[in-house]
Coordinates of C-alpha atoms in Angstrom, one line a residue:
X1 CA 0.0 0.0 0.0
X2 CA 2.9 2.4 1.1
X3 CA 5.1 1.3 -2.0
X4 CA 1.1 1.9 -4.6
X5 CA 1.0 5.5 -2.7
X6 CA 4.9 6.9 -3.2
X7 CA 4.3 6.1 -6.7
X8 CA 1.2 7.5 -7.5
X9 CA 2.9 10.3 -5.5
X10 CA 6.0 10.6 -7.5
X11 CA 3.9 10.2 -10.8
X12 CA 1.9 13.0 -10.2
X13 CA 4.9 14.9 -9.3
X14 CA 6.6 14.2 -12.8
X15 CA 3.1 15.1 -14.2
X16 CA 3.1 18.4 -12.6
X17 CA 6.7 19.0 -13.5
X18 CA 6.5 18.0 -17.1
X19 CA 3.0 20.7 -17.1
X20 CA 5.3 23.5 -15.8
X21 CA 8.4 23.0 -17.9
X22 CA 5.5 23.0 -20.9
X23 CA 4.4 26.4 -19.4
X24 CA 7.5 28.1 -18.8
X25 CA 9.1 27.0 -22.6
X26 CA 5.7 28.1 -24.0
X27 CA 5.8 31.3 -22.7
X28 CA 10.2 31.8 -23.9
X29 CA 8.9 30.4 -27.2
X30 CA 6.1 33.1 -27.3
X31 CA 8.2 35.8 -26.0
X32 CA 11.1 35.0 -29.2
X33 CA 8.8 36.6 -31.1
X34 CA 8.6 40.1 -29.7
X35 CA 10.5 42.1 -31.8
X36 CA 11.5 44.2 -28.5
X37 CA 13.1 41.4 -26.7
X38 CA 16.7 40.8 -27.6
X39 CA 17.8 37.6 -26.1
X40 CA 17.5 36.0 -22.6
X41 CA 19.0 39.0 -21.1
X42 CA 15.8 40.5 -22.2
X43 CA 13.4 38.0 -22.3
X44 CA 13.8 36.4 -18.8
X45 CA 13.3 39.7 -16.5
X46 CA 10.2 40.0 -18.0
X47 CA 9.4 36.4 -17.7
X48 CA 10.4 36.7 -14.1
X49 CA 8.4 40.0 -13.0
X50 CA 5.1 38.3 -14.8
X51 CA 5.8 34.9 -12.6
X52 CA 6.3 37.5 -9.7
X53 CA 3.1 39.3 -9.7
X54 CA 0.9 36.0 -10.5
X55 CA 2.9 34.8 -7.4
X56 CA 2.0 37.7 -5.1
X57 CA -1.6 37.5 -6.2
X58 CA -1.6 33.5 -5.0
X59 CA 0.2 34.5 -1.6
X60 CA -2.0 37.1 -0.9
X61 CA -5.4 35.2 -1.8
X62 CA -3.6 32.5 0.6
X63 CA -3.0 35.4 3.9
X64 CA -6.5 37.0 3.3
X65 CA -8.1 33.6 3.8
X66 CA -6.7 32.6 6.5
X67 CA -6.9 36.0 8.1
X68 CA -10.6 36.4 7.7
X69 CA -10.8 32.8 9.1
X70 CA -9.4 34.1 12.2
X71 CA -12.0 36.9 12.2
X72 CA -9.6 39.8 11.4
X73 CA -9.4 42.1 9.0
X74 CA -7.0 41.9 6.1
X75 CA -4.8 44.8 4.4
X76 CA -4.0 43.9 0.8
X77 CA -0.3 44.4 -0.5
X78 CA -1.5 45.6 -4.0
X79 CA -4.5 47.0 -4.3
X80 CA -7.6 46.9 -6.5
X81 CA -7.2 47.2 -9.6
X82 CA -4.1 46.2 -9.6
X83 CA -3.9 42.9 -8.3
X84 CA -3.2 40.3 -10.9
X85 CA -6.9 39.0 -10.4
X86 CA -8.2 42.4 -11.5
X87 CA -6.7 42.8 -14.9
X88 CA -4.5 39.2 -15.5
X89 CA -6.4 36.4 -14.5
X90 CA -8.9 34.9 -17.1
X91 CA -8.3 35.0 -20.7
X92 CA -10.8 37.8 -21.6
X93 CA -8.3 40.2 -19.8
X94 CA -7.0 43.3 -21.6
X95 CA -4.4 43.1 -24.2
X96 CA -2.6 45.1 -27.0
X97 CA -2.2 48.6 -26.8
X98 CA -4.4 48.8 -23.9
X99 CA -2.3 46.2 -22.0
X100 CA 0.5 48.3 -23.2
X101 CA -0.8 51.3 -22.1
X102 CA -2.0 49.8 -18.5
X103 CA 1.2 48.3 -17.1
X104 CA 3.8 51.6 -18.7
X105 CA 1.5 55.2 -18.3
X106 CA 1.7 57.5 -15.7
X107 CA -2.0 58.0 -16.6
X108 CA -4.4 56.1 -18.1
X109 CA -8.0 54.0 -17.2
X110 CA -8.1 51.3 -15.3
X111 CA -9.7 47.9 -15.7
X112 CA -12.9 48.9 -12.9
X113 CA -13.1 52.0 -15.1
X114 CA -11.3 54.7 -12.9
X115 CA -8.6 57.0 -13.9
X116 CA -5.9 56.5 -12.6
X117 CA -1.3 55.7 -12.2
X118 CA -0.7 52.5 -14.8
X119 CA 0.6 49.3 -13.0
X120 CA 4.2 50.2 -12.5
X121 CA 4.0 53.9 -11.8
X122 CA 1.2 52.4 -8.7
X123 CA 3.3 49.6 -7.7
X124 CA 6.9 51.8 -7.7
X125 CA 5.0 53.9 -5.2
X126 CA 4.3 51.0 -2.3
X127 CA 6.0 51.3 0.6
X128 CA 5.0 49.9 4.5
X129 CA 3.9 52.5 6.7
X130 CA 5.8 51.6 9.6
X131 CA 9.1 51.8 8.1
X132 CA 9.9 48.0 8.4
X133 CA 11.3 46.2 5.0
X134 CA 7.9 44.4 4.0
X135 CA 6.4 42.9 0.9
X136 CA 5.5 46.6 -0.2
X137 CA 8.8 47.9 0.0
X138 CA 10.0 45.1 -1.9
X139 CA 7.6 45.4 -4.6
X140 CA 8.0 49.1 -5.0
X141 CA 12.0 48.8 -5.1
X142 CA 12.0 45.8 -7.8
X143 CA 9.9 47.9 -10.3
X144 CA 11.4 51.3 -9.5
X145 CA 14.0 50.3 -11.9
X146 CA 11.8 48.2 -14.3
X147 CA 10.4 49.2 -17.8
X148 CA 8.4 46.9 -19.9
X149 CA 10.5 46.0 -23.2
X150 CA 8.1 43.8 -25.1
X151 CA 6.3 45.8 -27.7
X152 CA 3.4 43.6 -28.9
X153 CA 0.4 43.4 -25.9
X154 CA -1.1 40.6 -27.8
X155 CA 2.3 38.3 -27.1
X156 CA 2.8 39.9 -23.6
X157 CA -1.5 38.8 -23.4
X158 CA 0.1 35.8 -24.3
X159 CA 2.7 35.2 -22.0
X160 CA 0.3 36.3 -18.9
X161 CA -2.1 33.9 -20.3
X162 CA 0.4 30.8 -19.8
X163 CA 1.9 31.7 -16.3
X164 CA -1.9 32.2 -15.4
X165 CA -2.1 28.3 -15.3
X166 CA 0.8 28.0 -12.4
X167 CA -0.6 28.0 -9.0
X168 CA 1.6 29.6 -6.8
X169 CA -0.6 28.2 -3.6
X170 CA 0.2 24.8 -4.6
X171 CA 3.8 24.0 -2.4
X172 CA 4.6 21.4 -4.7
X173 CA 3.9 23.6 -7.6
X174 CA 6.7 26.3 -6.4
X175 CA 9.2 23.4 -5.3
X176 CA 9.1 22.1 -8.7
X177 CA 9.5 25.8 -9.9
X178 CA 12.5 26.7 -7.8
X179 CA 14.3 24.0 -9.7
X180 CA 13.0 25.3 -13.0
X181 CA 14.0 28.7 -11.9
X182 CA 17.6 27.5 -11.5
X183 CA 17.4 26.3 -14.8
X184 CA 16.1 30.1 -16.3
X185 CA 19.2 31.9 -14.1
X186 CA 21.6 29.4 -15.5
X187 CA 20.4 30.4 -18.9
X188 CA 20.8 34.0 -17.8
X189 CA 24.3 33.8 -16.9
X190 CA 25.1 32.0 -20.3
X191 CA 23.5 34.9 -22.3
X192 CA 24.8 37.4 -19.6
X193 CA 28.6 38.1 -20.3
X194 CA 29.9 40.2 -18.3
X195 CA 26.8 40.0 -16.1
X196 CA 27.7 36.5 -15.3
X197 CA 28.2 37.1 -11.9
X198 CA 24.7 36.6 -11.1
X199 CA 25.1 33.1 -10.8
X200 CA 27.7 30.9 -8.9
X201 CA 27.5 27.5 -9.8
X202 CA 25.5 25.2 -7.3
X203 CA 27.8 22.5 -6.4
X204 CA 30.5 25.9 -5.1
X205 CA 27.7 27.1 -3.3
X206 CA 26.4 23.9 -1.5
X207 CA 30.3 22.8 -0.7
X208 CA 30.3 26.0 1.0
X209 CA 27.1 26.2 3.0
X210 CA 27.2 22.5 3.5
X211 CA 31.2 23.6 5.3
X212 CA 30.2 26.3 6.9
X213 CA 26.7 24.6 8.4
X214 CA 24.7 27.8 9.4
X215 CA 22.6 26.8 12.9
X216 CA 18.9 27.9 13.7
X217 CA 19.6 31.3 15.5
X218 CA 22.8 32.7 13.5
X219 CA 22.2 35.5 11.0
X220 CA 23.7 34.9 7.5
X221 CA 24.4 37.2 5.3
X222 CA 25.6 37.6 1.4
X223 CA 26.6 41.2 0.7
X224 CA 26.9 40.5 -2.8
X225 CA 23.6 38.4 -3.1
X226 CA 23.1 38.3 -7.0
X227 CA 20.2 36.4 -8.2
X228 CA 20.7 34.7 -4.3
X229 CA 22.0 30.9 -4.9
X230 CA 23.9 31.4 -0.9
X231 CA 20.7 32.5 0.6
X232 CA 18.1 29.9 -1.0
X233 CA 21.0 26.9 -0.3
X234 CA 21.2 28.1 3.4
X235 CA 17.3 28.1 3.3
X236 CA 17.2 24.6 2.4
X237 CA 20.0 23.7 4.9
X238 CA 18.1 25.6 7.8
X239 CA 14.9 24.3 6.5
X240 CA 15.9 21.1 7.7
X241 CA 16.5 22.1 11.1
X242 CA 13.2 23.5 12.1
X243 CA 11.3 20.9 14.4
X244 CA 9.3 23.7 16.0
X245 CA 6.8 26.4 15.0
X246 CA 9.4 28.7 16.8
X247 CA 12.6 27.4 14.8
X248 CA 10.3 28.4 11.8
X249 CA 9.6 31.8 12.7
X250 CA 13.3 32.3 13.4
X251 CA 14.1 31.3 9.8
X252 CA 11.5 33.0 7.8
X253 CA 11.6 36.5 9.8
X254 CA 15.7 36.8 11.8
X255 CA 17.8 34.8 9.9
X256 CA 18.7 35.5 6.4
X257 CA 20.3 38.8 4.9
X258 CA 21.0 40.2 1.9
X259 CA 22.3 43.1 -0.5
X260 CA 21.9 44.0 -4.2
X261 CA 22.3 47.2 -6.0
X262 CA 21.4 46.4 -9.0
X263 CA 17.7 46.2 -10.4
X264 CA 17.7 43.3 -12.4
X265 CA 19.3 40.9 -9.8
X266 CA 17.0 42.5 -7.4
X267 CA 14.3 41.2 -8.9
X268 CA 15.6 37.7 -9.6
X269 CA 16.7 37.4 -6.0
X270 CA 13.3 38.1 -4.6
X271 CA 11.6 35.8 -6.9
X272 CA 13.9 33.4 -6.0
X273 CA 14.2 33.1 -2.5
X274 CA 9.7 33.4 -2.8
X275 CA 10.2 30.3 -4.4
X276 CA 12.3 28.6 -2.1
X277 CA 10.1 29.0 0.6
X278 CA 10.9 32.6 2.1
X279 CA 8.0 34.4 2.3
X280 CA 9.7 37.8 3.2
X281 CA 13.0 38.4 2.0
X282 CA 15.0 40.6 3.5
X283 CA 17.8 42.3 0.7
X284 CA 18.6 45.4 0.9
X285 CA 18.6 47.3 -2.4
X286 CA 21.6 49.4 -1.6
X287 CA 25.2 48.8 -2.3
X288 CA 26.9 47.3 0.9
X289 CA 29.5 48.9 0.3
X290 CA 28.1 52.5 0.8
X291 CA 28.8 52.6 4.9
X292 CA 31.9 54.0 6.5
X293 CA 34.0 51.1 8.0
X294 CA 34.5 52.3 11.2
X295 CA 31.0 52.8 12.2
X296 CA 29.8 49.7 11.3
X297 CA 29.3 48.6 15.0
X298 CA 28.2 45.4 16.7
X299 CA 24.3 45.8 16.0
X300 CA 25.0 44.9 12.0
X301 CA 27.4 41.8 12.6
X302 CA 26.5 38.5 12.1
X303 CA 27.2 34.9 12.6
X304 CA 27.9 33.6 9.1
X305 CA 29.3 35.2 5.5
X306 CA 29.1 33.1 2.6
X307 CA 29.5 35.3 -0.9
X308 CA 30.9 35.4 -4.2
X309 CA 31.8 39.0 -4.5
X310 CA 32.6 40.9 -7.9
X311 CA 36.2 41.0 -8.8
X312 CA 38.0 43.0 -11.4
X313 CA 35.0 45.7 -10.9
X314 CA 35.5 49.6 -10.0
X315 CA 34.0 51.7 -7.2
X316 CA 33.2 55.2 -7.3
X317 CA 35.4 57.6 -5.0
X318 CA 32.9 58.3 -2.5
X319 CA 32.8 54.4 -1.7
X320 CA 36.8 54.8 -1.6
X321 CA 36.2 57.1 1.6
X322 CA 34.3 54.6 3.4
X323 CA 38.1 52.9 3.8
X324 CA 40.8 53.7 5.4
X325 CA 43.5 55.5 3.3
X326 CA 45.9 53.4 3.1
X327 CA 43.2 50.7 2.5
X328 CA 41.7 52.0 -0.5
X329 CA 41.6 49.9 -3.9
X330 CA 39.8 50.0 -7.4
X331 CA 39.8 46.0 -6.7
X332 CA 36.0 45.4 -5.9
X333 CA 36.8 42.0 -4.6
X334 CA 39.8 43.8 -1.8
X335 CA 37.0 46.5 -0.5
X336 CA 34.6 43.1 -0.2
X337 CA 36.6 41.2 2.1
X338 CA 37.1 44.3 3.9
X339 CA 33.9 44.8 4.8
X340 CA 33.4 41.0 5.3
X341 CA 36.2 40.9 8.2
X342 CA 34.0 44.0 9.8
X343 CA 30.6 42.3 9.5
X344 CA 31.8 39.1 11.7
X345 CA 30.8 38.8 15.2
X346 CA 33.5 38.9 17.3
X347 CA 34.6 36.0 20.0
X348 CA 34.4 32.7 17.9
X349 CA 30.6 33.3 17.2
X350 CA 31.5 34.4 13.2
X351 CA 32.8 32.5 10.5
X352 CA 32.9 33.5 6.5
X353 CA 33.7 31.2 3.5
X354 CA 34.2 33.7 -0.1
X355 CA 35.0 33.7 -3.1
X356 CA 38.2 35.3 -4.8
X357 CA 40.2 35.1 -7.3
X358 CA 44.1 34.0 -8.3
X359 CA 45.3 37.2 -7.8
X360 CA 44.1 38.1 -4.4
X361 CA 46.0 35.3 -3.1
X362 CA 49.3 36.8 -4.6
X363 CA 48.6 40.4 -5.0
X364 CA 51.0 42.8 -3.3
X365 CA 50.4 46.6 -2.1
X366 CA 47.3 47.4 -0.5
X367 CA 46.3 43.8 -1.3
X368 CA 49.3 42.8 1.1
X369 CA 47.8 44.7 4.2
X370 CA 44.4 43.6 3.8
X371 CA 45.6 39.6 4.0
X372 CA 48.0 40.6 6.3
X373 CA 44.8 42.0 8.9
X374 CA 43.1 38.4 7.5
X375 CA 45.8 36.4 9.2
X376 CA 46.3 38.5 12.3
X377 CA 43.0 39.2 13.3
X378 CA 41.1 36.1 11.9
X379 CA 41.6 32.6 11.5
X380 CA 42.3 31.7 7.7
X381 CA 42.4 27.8 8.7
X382 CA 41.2 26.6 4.9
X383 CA 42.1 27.6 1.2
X384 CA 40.3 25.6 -1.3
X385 CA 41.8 26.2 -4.7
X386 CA 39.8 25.9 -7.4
X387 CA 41.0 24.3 -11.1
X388 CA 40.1 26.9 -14.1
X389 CA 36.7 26.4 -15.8
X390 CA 34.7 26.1 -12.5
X391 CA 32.8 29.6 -13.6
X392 CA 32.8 28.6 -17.3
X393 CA 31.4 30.7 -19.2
X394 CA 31.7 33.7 -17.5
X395 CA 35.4 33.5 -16.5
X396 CA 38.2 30.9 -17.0
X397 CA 40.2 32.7 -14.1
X398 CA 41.4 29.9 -11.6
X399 CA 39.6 31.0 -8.1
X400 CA 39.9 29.6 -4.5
X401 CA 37.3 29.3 -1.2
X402 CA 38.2 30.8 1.5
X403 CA 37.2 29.7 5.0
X404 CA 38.4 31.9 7.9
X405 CA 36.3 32.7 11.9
X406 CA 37.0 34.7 14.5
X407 CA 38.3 32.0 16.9
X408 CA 41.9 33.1 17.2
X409 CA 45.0 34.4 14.9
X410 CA 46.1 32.3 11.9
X411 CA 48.4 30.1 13.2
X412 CA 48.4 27.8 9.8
X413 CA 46.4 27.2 6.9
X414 CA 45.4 24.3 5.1
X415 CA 45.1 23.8 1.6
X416 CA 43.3 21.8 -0.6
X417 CA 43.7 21.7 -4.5
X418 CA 40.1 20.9 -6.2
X419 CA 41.3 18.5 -9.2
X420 CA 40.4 18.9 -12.8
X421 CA 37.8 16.9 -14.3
X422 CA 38.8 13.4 -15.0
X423 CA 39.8 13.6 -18.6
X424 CA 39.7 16.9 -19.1
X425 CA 42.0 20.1 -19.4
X426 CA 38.8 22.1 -17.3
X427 CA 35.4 22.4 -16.3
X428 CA 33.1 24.0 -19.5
X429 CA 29.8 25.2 -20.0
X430 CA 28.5 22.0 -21.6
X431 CA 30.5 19.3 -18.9
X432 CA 30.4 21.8 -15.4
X433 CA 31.4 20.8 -12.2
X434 CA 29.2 18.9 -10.3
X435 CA 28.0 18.3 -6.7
X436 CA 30.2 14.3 -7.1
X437 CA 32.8 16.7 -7.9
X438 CA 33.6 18.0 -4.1
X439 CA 33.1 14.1 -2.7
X440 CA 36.8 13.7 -1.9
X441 CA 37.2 17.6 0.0
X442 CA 34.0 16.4 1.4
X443 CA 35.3 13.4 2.8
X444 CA 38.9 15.4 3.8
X445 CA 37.3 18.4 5.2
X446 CA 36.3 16.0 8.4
X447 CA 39.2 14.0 9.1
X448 CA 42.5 16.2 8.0
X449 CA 45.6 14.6 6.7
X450 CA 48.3 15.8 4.4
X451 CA 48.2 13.6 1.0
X452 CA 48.5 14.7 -3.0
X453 CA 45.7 17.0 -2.6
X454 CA 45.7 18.7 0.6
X455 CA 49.0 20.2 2.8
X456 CA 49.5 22.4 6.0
X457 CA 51.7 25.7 6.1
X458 CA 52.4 27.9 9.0
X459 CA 51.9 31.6 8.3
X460 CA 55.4 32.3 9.7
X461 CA 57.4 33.9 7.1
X462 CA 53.8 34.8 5.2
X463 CA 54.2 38.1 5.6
X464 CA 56.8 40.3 4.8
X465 CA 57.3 43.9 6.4
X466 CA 59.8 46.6 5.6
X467 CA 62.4 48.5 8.2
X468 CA 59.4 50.6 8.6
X469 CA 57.0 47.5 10.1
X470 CA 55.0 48.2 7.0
X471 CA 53.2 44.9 5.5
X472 CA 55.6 44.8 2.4
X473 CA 54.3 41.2 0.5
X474 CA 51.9 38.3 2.3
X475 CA 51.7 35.4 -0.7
X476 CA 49.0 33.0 -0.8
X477 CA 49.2 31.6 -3.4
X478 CA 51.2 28.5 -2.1
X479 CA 51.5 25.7 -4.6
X480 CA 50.8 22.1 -3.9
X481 CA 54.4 20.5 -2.5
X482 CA 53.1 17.2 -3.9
X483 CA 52.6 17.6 -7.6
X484 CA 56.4 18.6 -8.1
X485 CA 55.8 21.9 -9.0
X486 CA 58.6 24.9 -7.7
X487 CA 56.7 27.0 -5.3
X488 CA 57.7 30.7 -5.8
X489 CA 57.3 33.0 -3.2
X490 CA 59.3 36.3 -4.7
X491 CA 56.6 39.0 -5.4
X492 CA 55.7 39.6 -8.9
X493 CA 58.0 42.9 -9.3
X494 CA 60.4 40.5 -8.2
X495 CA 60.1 37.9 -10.8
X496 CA 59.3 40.4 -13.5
X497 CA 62.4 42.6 -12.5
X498 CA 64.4 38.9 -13.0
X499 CA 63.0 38.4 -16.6
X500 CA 63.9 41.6 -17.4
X501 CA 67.8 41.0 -16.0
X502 CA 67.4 37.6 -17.7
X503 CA 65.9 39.2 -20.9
X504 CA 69.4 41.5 -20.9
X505 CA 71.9 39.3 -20.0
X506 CA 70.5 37.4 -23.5
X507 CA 70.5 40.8 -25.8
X508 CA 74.2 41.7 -24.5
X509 CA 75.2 38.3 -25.4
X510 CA 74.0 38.6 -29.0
X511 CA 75.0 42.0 -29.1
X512 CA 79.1 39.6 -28.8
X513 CA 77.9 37.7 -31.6
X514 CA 76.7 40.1 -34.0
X515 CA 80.1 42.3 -33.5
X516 CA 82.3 39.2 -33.6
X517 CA 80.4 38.2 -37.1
X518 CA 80.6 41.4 -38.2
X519 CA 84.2 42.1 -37.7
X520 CA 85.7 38.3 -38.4
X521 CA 89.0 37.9 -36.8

């Protein structure tokens, strides 16, 4: 009986699956046609702020039940007209121009037959009364920086028609389309280019979360959140650790923070984290990195870190000035782990795992001083370097995890050197790494021994200071003592100032033979 009801179970599942991957590939087919409507790039924000109203609409039909159950009464988040069951739902709904005109004018009439602000000039103006970061703040900051691009309202009719048939109230409907939503932001970061950094690929992130293990109680936080692939894996792994209506409440409402600056990701992340189960997430629109070290006190630390901050990127001077002078870099990914080391609770109750590139780990100048504050203040006790092709397409640049808490000092650090893919040169777009992939740091990360992939190094000698005390080189980037490979440790002037020498010696020598040739004895 048991064995007759898991299958029905998991056939019905498939069934449901198989009807919203139809749904969501209907409505990208549809939405190739709009002549308004680039690529993906384009085509998936809209897909994703159509999937996010239908969404609130469901919650809300949800709350307001169960509210008026309980014999209160209940305060819409969007009001009418412009609730998705006012002008959406149904197939006789408005369309064409009129659609158009409804979701993009600053004045137009509305489906009860009002005048009045279209759909995104209402819904940029919500915002709680209390002050507190709720559902209406996040809906007016998403589509603050939101335009429509599609130019036909009869495919855009379309479009609404097909995500009308998802129901968001259905918790197996939006478990299924979290996964499928993982599927549309990996699709995103193919098309993105530079924008790739929206998505980290899932196996890093759940290595890192998994290592890390977040507990009911801590705050987490990803000051670089993207399209939030840290904050819906530490949902799940929190998720599973909530035996009590209290644990729950913790989770949903204390637990999980985020930033985001830009609009697009904004939207993605929200969406994202609605679908994993988080019914209000808390990111701040802002960029984190607007607040003036030093006054970032104990009231906005936290437990846990995990992030894959932009590298290679450039801040605006009056970011600069939140750092101290002679801590100031163009180097997105150095004023990151800045503020990361600030952020930590203090006392052994934070710990961080990031992602940075190759040359953090051997960068010198201000790069020096900030690793050299990593290993005296903070406990760097794990590097995991990564092989090249893990972020494929986005970036070939070798990267590494890096696992540091506030216990203690570095005393030493252990390293561990992911391998390449059996067979292969790298990771790729079309073969990735996969979650099988981390099984043998998995099984290290437990029970520590040196062996061909993983060795121990004291930090003494790490870092190098001048006559002055000033933090001259600190060198990371320690190669693996086991694969026969010469481990360099001079700073790159150093080696480049030696190829030039090198490059000189040659071109005098030459310069002999041309004069003896010249001038035969």
């Amino acid at each position: 009986m048991a064995r007759t009801v898991r299958r029905q179970r998991v056939t019905r599942q498939t069934t449901t699956a198989q009807r919203l991957d139809r749904l969501v590939k209907s409505a990208r087919r549809v939405m190739r046609k709009d002549k308004g409507l680039n690529g993906d790039l384009d085509r998936l924000p809209m897909l994703a702020w159509v999937m996010f109203l239908k969404f609130l609409d469901d919650m809300e039909r949800v709350e307001e039940e169960r509210t008026t159950l309980a014999g209160n009464d209940y305060r819409p988040i969007v009001d009418s007209p412009y609730r998705w069951r006012d002008w959406a739902a149904g197939s006789g709904g408005i369309t064409g121009p009129d659609l158009l005109e409804f979701l993009s004018s600053e004045d137009v009439e509305l489906p009860d037959g009002t005048q009045g602000p279209g759909l995104f000039t209402y819904l940029r103006t919500l915002h709680s009364d209390n002050g507190d970061r709720e559902r209406r703040d996040v809906i007016g900051t998403v589509f603050r920086g939101f335009t429509n691009r599609m130019e036909s309202g009869y495919l855009l009719r379309d479009v609404v028609n097909l995500i009308d048939g998802i129901h968001f109230d259905s918790s197996e409907e939006v478990h299924i389309l979290g996964r499928l939503y993982e599927t549309l932001l990996r699709d995103m970061r193919d098309a993105a280019g530079d924008s790739g950094e929206f998505y980290t690929p899932r196996p890093v992130v759940r290595f890192m979360v998994d290592a890390v293990a977040p507990r009911i109680g801590e705050t987490v936080l990803d000051p670089a959140c993207g399209t939030g692939g840290f904050l819906c894996e530490t949902f799940q792994h929190l998720e599973r650790q909530t035996d009590t209506v209290g644990k729950r409440h913790v989770l949903q409402r204390e637990t999980l923070l985020g930033c985001e600056a830009k609009s697009l990701p904004f939207l993605l992340v929200q969406l994202n984290l609605l679908l994993h189960g988080l019914h209000a997430p808390r990111i701040d629109p802002g960029n984190a990195l607007r607040f003036r070290l030093s006054e970032i006190g104990e009231e906005q630390r936290v437990n846990v870190i995990l992030t894959n901050p932009p590298f290679g990127g450039e801040e605006e001077s009056g970011i600069l000035n939140n750092f101290p002078k002679d801590r100031r870099t163009t180097e997105t990914a150095h004023l990151f782990l800045q503020l990361i080391m600030r952020r930590l609770k203090r006392g052994g109750r934070g710990r961080a795992a990031v992602v940075v590139p190759n040359g953090t780990l051997f960068g010198d100048g201000i790069c020096a001083r900030i690793k050299a504050d990593l290993l005296e203040r903070f406990n760097l006790h794990t590097v995991v370097r990564l092989p090249e092709g893990v972020f494929s397409p986005y970036t070939d640049i070798p990267t590494n995890l890096l696992f540091f808490d506030t216990t203690r000092p570095t005393r030493e650090i252990w390293y561990y050197e992911q391998p390449r893919p059996e067979g292969r040169k790298k990771y790729t777009k079309t073969a990735p790494m996969t979650h099988d992939d981390f099984a043998g740091c998995r099984s290290w990360w437990g029970d520590r021994k040196e062996n061909e992939r993983a060795w121990k190094v004291s930090i003494e000698g790490l870092i190098r200071r001048n006559d002055d005390g000033k933090v001259e080189s600190c060198n990371l980037d320690l190669k693996n003592p086991y694969t026969g490979a010469i481990s360099d440790h001079r700073r790159p002037l150093e080696i480049v100032n030696t190829v030039i020498d090198h490059e000189r010696a040659i071109l005098a020598l030459m310069d002999e033979i041309k004069a003896e040739l010249e001038n035969p004895p």
